[in-house]
XYZ file of N, CA, C and O in Angstrom:
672
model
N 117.038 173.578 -58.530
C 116.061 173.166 -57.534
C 115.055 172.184 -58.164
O 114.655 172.480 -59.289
N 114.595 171.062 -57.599
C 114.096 169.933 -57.950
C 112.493 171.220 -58.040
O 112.392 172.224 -57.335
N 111.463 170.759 -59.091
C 110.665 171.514 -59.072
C 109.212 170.771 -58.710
O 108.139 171.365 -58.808
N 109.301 169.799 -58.407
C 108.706 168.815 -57.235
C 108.481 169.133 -56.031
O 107.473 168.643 -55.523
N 109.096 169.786 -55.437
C 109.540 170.470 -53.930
C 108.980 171.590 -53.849
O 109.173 172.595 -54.534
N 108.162 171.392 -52.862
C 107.513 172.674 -52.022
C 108.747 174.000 -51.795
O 109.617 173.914 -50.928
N 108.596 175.438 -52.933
C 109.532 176.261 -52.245
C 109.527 177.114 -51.289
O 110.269 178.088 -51.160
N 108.448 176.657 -50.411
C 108.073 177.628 -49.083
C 107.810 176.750 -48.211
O 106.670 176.641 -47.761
N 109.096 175.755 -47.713
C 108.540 175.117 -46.596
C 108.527 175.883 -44.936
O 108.227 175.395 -43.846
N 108.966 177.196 -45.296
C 108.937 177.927 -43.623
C 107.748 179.378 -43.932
O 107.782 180.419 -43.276
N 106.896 179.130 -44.920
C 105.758 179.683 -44.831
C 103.935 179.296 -45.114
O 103.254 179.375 -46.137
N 103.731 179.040 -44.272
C 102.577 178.534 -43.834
C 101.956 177.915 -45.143
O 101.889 176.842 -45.744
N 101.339 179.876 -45.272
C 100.169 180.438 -46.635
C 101.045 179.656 -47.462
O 101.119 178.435 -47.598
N 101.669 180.559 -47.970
C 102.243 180.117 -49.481
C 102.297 178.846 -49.538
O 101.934 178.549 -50.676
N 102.647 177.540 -48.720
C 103.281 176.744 -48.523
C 101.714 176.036 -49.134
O 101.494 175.377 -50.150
N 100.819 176.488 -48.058
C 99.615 175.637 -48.582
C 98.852 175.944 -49.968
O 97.914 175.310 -50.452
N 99.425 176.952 -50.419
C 98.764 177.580 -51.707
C 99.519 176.809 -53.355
O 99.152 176.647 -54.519
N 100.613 176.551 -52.597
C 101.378 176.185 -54.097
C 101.434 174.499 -53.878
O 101.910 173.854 -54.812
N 100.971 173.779 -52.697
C 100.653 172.268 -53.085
C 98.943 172.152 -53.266
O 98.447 171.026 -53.281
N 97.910 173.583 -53.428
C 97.072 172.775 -53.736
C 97.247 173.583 -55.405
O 96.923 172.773 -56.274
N 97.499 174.388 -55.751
C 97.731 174.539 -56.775
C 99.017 174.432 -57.921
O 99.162 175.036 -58.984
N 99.913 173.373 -57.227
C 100.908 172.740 -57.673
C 100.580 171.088 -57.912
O 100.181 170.288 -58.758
N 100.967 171.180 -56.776
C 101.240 169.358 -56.462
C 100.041 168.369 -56.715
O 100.121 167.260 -57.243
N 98.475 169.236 -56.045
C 97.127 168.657 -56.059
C 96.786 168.628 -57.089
O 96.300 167.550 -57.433
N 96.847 169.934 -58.316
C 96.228 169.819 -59.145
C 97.200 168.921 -60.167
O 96.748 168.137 -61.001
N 98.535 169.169 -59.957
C 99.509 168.220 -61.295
C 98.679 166.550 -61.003
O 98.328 165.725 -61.847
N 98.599 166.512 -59.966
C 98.306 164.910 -59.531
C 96.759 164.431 -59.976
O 96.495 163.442 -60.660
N 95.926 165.274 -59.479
C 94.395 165.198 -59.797
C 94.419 165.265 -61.558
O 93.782 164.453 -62.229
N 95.202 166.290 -62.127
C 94.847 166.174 -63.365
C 95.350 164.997 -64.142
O 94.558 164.265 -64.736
N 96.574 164.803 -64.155
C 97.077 163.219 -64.450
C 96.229 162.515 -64.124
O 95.798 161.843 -65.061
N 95.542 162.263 -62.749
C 94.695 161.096 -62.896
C 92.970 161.286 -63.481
O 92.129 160.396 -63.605
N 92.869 162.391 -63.695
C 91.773 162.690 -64.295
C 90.851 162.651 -63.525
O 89.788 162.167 -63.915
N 90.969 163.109 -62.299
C 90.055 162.851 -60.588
C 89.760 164.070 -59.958
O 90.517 164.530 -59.103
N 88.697 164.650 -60.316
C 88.054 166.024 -59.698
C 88.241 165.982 -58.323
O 88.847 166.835 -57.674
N 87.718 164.987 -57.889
C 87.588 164.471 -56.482
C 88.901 164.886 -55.551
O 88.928 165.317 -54.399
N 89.858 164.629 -56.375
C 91.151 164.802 -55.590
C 91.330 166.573 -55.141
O 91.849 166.931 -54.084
N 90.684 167.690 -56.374
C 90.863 168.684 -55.936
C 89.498 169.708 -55.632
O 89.434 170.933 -55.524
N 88.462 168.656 -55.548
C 86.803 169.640 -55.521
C 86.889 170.238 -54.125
O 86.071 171.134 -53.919
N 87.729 169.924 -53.096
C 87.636 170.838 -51.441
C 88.286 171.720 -52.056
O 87.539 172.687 -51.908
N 89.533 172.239 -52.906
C 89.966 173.135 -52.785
C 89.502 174.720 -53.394
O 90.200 175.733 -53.380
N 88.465 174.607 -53.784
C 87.032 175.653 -54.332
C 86.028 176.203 -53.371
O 85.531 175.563 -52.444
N 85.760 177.529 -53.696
C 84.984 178.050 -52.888
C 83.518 178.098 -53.916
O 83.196 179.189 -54.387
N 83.048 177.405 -54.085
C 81.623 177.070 -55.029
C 80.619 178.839 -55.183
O 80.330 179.413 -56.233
N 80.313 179.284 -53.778
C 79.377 180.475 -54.326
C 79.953 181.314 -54.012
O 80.325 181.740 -52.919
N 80.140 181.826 -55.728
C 80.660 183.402 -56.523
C 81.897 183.066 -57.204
O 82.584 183.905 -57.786
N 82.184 181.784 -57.122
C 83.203 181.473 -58.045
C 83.470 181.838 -59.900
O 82.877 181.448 -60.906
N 84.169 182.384 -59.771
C 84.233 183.139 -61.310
C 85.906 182.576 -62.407
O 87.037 182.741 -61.949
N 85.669 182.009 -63.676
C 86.798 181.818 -64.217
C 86.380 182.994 -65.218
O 85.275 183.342 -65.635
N 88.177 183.668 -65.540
C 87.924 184.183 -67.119
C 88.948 183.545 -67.865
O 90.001 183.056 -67.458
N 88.370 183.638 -69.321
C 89.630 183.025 -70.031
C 90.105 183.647 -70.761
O 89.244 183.977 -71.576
N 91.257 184.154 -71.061
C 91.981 185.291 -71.716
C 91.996 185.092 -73.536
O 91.718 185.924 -74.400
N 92.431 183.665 -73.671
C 92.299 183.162 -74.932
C 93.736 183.764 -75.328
O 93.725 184.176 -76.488
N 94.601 183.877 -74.871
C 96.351 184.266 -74.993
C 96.306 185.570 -75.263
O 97.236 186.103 -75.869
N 95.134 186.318 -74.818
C 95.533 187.789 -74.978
C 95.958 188.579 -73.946
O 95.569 188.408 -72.791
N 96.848 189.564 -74.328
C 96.915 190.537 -72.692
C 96.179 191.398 -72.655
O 96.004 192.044 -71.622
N 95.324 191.728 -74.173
C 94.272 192.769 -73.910
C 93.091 192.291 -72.755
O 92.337 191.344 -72.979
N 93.045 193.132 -71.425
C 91.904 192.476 -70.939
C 90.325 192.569 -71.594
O 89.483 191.674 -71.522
N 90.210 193.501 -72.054
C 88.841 193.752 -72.657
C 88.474 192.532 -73.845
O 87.598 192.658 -74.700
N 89.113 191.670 -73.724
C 88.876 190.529 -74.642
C 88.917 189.429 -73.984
O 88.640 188.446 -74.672
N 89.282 189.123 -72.356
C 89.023 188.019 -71.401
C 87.549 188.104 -71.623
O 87.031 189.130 -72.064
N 86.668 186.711 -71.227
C 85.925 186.650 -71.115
C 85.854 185.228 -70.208
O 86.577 184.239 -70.095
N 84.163 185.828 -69.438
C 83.398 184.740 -68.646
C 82.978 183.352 -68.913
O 81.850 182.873 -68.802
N 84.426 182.608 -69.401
C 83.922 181.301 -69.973
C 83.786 180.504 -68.500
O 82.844 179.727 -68.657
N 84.170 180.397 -67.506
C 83.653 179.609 -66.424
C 82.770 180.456 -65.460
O 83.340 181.110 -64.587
N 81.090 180.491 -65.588
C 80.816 181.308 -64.734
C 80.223 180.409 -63.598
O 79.658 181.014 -62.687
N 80.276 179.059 -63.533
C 80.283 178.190 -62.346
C 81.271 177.538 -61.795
O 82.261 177.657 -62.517
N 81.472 176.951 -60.934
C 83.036 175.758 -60.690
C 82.338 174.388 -61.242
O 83.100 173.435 -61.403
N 81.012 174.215 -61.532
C 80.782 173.281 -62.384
C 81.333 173.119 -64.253
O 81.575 172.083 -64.872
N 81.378 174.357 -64.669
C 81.470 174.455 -66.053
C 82.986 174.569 -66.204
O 83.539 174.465 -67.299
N 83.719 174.816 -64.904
C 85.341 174.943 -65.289
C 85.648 173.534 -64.871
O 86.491 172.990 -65.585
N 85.230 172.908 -64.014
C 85.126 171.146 -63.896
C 85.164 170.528 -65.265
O 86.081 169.939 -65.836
N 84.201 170.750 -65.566
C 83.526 170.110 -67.249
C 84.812 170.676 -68.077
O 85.073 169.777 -68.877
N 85.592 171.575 -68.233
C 86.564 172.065 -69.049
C 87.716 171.449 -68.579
O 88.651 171.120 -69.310
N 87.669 171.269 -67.269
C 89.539 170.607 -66.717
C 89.265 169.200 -66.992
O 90.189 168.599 -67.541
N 88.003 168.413 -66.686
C 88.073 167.257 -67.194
C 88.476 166.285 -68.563
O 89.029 165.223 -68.847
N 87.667 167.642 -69.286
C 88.146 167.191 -70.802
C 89.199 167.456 -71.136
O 89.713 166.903 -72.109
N 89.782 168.332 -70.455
C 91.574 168.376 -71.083
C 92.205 167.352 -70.305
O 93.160 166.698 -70.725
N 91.697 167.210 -69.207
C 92.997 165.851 -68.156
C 92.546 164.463 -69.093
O 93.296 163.572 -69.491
N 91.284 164.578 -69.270
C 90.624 163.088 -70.465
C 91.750 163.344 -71.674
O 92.294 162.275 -71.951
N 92.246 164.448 -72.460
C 91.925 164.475 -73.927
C 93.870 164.183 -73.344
O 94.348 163.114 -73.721
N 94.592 164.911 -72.691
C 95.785 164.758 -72.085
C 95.891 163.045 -71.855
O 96.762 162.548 -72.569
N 95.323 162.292 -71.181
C 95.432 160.802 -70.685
C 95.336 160.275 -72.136
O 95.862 159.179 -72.328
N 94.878 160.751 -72.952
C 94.617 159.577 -74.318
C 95.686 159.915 -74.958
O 95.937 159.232 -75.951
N 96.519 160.903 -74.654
C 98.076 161.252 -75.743
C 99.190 160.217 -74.662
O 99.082 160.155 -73.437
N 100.395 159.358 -75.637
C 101.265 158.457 -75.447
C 102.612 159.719 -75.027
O 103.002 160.376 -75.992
N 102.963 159.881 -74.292
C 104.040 160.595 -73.927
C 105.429 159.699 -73.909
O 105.722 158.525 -73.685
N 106.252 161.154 -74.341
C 107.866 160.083 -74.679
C 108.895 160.375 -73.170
O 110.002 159.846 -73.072
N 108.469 161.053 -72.350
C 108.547 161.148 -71.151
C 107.533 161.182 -69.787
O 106.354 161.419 -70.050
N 107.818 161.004 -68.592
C 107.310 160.906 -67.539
C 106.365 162.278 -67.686
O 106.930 163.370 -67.628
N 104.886 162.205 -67.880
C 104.414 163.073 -67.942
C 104.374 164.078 -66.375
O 104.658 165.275 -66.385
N 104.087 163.537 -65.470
C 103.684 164.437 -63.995
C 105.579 164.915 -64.097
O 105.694 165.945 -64.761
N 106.810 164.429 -63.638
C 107.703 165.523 -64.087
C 107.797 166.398 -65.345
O 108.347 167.494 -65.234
N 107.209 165.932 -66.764
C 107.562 167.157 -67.438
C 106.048 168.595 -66.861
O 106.455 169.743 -66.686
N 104.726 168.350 -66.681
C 104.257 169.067 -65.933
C 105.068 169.865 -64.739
O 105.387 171.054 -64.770
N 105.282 169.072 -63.845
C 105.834 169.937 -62.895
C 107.222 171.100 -63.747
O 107.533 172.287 -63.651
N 107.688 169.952 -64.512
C 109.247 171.112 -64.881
C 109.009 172.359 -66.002
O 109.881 173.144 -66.375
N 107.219 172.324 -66.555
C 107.315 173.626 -66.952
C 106.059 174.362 -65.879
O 105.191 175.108 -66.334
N 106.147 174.038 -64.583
C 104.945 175.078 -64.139
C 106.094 175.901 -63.245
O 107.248 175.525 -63.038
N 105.520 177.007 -62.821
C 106.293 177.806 -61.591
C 105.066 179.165 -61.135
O 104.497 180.091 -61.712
N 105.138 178.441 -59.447
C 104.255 179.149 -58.707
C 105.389 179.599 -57.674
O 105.864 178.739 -56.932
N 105.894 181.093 -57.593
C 106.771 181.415 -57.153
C 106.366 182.771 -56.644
O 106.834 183.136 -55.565
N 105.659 183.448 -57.214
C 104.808 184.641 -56.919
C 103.579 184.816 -56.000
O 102.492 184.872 -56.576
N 103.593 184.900 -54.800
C 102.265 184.664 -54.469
C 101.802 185.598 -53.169
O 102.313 185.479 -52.056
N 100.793 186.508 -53.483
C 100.889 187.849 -52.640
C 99.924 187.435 -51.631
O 98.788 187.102 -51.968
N 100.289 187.434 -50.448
C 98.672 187.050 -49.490
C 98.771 188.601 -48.916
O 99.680 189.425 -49.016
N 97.540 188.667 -48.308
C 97.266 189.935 -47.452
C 95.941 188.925 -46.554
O 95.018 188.151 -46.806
N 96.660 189.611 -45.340
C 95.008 188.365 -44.327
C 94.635 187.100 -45.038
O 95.154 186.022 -45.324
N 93.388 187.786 -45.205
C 92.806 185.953 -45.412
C 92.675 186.168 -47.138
O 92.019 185.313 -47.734
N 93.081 186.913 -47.667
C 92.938 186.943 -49.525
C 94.430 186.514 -49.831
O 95.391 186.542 -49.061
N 94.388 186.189 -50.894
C 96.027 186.008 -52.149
C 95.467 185.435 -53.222
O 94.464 184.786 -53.520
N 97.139 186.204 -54.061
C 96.516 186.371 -55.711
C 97.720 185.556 -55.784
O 98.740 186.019 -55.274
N 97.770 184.019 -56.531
C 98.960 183.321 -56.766
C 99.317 183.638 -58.384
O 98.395 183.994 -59.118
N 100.308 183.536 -58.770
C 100.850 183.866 -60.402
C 101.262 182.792 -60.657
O 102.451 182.776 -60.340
N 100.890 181.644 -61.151
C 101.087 179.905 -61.762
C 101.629 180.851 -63.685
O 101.390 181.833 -64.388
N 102.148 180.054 -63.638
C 102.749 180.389 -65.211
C 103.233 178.787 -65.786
O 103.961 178.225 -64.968
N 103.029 178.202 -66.693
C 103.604 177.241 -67.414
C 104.703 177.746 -68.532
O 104.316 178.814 -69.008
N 105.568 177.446 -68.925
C 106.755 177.489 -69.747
C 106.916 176.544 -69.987
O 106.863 175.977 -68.896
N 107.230 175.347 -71.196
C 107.900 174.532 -71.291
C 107.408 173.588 -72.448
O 107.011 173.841 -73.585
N 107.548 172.601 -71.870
C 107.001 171.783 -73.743
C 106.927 169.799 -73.277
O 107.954 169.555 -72.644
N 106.416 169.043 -73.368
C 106.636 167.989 -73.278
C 106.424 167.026 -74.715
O 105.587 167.220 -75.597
N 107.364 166.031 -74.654
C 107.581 165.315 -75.833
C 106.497 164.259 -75.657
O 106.079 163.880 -74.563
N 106.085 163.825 -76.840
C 105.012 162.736 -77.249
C 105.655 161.581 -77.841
O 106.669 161.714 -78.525
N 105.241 160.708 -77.668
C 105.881 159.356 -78.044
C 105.767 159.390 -79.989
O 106.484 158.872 -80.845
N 104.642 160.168 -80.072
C 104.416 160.178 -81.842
C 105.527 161.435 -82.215
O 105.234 161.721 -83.376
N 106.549 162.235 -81.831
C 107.766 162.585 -82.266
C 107.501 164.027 -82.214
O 108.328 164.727 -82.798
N 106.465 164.651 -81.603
C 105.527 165.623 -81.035
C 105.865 166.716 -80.442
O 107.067 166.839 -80.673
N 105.553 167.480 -79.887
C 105.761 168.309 -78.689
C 104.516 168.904 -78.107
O 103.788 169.505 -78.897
N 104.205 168.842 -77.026
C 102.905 169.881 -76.393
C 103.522 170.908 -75.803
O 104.229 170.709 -74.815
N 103.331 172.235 -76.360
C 103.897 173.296 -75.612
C 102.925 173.801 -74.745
O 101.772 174.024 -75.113
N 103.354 173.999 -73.559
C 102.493 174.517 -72.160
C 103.636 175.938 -72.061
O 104.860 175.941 -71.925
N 102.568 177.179 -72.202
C 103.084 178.528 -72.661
C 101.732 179.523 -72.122
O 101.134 180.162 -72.987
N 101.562 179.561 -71.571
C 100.416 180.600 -70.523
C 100.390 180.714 -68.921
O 100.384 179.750 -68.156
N 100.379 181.819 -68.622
C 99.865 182.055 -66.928
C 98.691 182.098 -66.648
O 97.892 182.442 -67.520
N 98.307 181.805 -65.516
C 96.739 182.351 -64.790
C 97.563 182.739 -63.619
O 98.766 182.627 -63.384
N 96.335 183.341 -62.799
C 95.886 184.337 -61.482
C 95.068 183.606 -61.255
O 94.056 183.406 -61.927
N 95.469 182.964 -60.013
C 94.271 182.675 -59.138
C 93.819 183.616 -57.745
O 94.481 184.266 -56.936
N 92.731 183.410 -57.861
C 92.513 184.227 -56.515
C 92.067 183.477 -55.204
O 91.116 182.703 -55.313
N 92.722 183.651 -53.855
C 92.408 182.675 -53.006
C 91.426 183.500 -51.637
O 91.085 184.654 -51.379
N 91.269 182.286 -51.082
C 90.598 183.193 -49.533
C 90.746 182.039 -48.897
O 90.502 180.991 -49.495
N 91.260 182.039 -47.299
C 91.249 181.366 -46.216
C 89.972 181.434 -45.752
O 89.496 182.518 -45.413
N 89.188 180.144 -45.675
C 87.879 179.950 -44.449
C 88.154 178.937 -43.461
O 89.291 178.482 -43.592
N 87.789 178.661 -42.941
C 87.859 178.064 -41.627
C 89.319 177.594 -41.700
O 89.310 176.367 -41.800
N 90.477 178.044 -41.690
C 91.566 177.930 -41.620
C 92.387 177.052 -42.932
O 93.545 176.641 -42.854
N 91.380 176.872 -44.250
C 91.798 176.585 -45.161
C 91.913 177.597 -46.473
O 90.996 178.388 -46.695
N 92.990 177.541 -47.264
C 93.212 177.653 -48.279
C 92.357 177.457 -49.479
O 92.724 176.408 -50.008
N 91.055 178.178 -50.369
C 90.485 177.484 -51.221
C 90.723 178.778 -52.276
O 91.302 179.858 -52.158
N 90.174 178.289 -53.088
C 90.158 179.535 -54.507
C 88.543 179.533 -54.895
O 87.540 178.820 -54.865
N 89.034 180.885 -55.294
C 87.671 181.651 -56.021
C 87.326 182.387 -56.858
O 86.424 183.226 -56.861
N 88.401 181.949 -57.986
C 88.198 181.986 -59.135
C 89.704 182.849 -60.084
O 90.642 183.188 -59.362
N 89.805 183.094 -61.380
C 90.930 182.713 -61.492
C 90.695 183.832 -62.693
O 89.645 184.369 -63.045
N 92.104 184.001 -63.220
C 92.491 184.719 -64.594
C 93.127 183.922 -65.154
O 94.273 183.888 -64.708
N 92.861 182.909 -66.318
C 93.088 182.010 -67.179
C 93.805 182.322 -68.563
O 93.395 183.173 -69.353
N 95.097 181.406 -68.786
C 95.367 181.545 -70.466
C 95.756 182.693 -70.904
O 95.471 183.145 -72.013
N 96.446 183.249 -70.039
C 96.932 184.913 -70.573
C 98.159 184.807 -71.286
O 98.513 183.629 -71.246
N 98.900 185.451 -71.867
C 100.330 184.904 -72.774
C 101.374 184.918 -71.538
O 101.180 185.294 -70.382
N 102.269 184.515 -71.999
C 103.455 184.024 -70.932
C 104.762 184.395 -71.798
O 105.101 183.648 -72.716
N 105.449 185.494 -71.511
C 105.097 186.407 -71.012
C 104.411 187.500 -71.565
O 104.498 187.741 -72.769
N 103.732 188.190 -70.793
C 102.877 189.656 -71.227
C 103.838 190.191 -72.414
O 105.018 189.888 -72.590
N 103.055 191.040 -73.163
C 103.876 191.671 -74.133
C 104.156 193.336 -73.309
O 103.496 194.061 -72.565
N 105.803 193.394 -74.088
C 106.877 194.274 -73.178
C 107.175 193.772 -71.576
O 107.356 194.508 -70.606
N 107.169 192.160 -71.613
C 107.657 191.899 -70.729
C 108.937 190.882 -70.944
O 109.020 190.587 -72.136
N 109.868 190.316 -70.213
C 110.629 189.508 -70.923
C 110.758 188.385 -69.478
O 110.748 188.827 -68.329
N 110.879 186.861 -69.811
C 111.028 185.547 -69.033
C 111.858 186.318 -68.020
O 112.711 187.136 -68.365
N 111.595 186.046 -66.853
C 112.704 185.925 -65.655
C 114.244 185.459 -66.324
O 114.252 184.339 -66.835
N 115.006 185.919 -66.342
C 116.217 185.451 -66.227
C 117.102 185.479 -68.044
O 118.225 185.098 -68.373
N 115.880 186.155 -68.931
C 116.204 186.046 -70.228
C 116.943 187.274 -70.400
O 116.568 188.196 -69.675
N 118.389 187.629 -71.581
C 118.561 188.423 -71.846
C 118.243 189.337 -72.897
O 118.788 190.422 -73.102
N 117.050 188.654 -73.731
C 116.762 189.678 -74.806
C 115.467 191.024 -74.180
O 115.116 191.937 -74.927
């Protein structure tokens, strides 16, 4: 399956949940343009944690406690990302290690499971490995889709868990 492609085109929610946290953000971050994804935030009570690749939760912590200060953090990585020479099409190798396939709504809440796997090559003979999940958490208001805040940088996969589809 092309991983470009919306995989819920006969469900609404999901459908709108995994292009703003697929498609919007692969695109906004490549271009390094907040703008492209600042509607899709719910600003008051917005909460990031950042796991720091642990699964212990008691070691997440409140590194975004505004949607301003997790702005200031996505910027500098989409900045520090734009200044590296890639040896492939960067927005497909993004898309070909993310997968938002999990995504629980109940009413107007859902908890999406975004996971990165994968690795992209650098023109300097390189590799960037993209190897962590977040949790986002969403809420429908006035008939939109926004988020409100997230579980960041956790390992991929959990320990005593094993990849979808792996046999060890």
């Amino acid at each position: 399956m092309d991983p470009t492609v919306n995989p819920f085109p006969h469900d609404r929610d999901r459908s709108a949940i995994w292009t703003m946290l697929v498609q919007r953000d692969i695109d906004a971050f490549i271009a390094a343009d907040w703008s492209m994804v600042d509607g899709d935030f719910i600003r008051d009570g917005f909460l990031g944690l950042h796991a720091h690749g642990s699964g212990n939760p008691d070691s997440w912590r409140v590194a975004f406690p505004t949607l301003e200060a997790y702005r200031d953090e996505w910027l500098r990585q989409a900045r520090e990302t734009a200044s590296v020479r890639f040896a492939e099409p960067l927005r497909a190798a993004i898309f070909r290690a993310t997968n938002l396939r999990d995504i629980d709504v109940a009413g107007d809440v859902a908890v999406a499971h975004k996971k990165f796997d994968g690795t992209i090559r650098r023109a300097d003979g390189g590799i960037d490995v993209l190897n962590w999940q977040t949790l986002y958490f969403c809420a429908r208001r006035e008939g939109r889709w926004r988020l409100t805040g997230f579980v960041g940088y956790m390992p991929y996969p959990m320990a005593g868990h094993r990849r979808p589809g792996s046999d060890a």
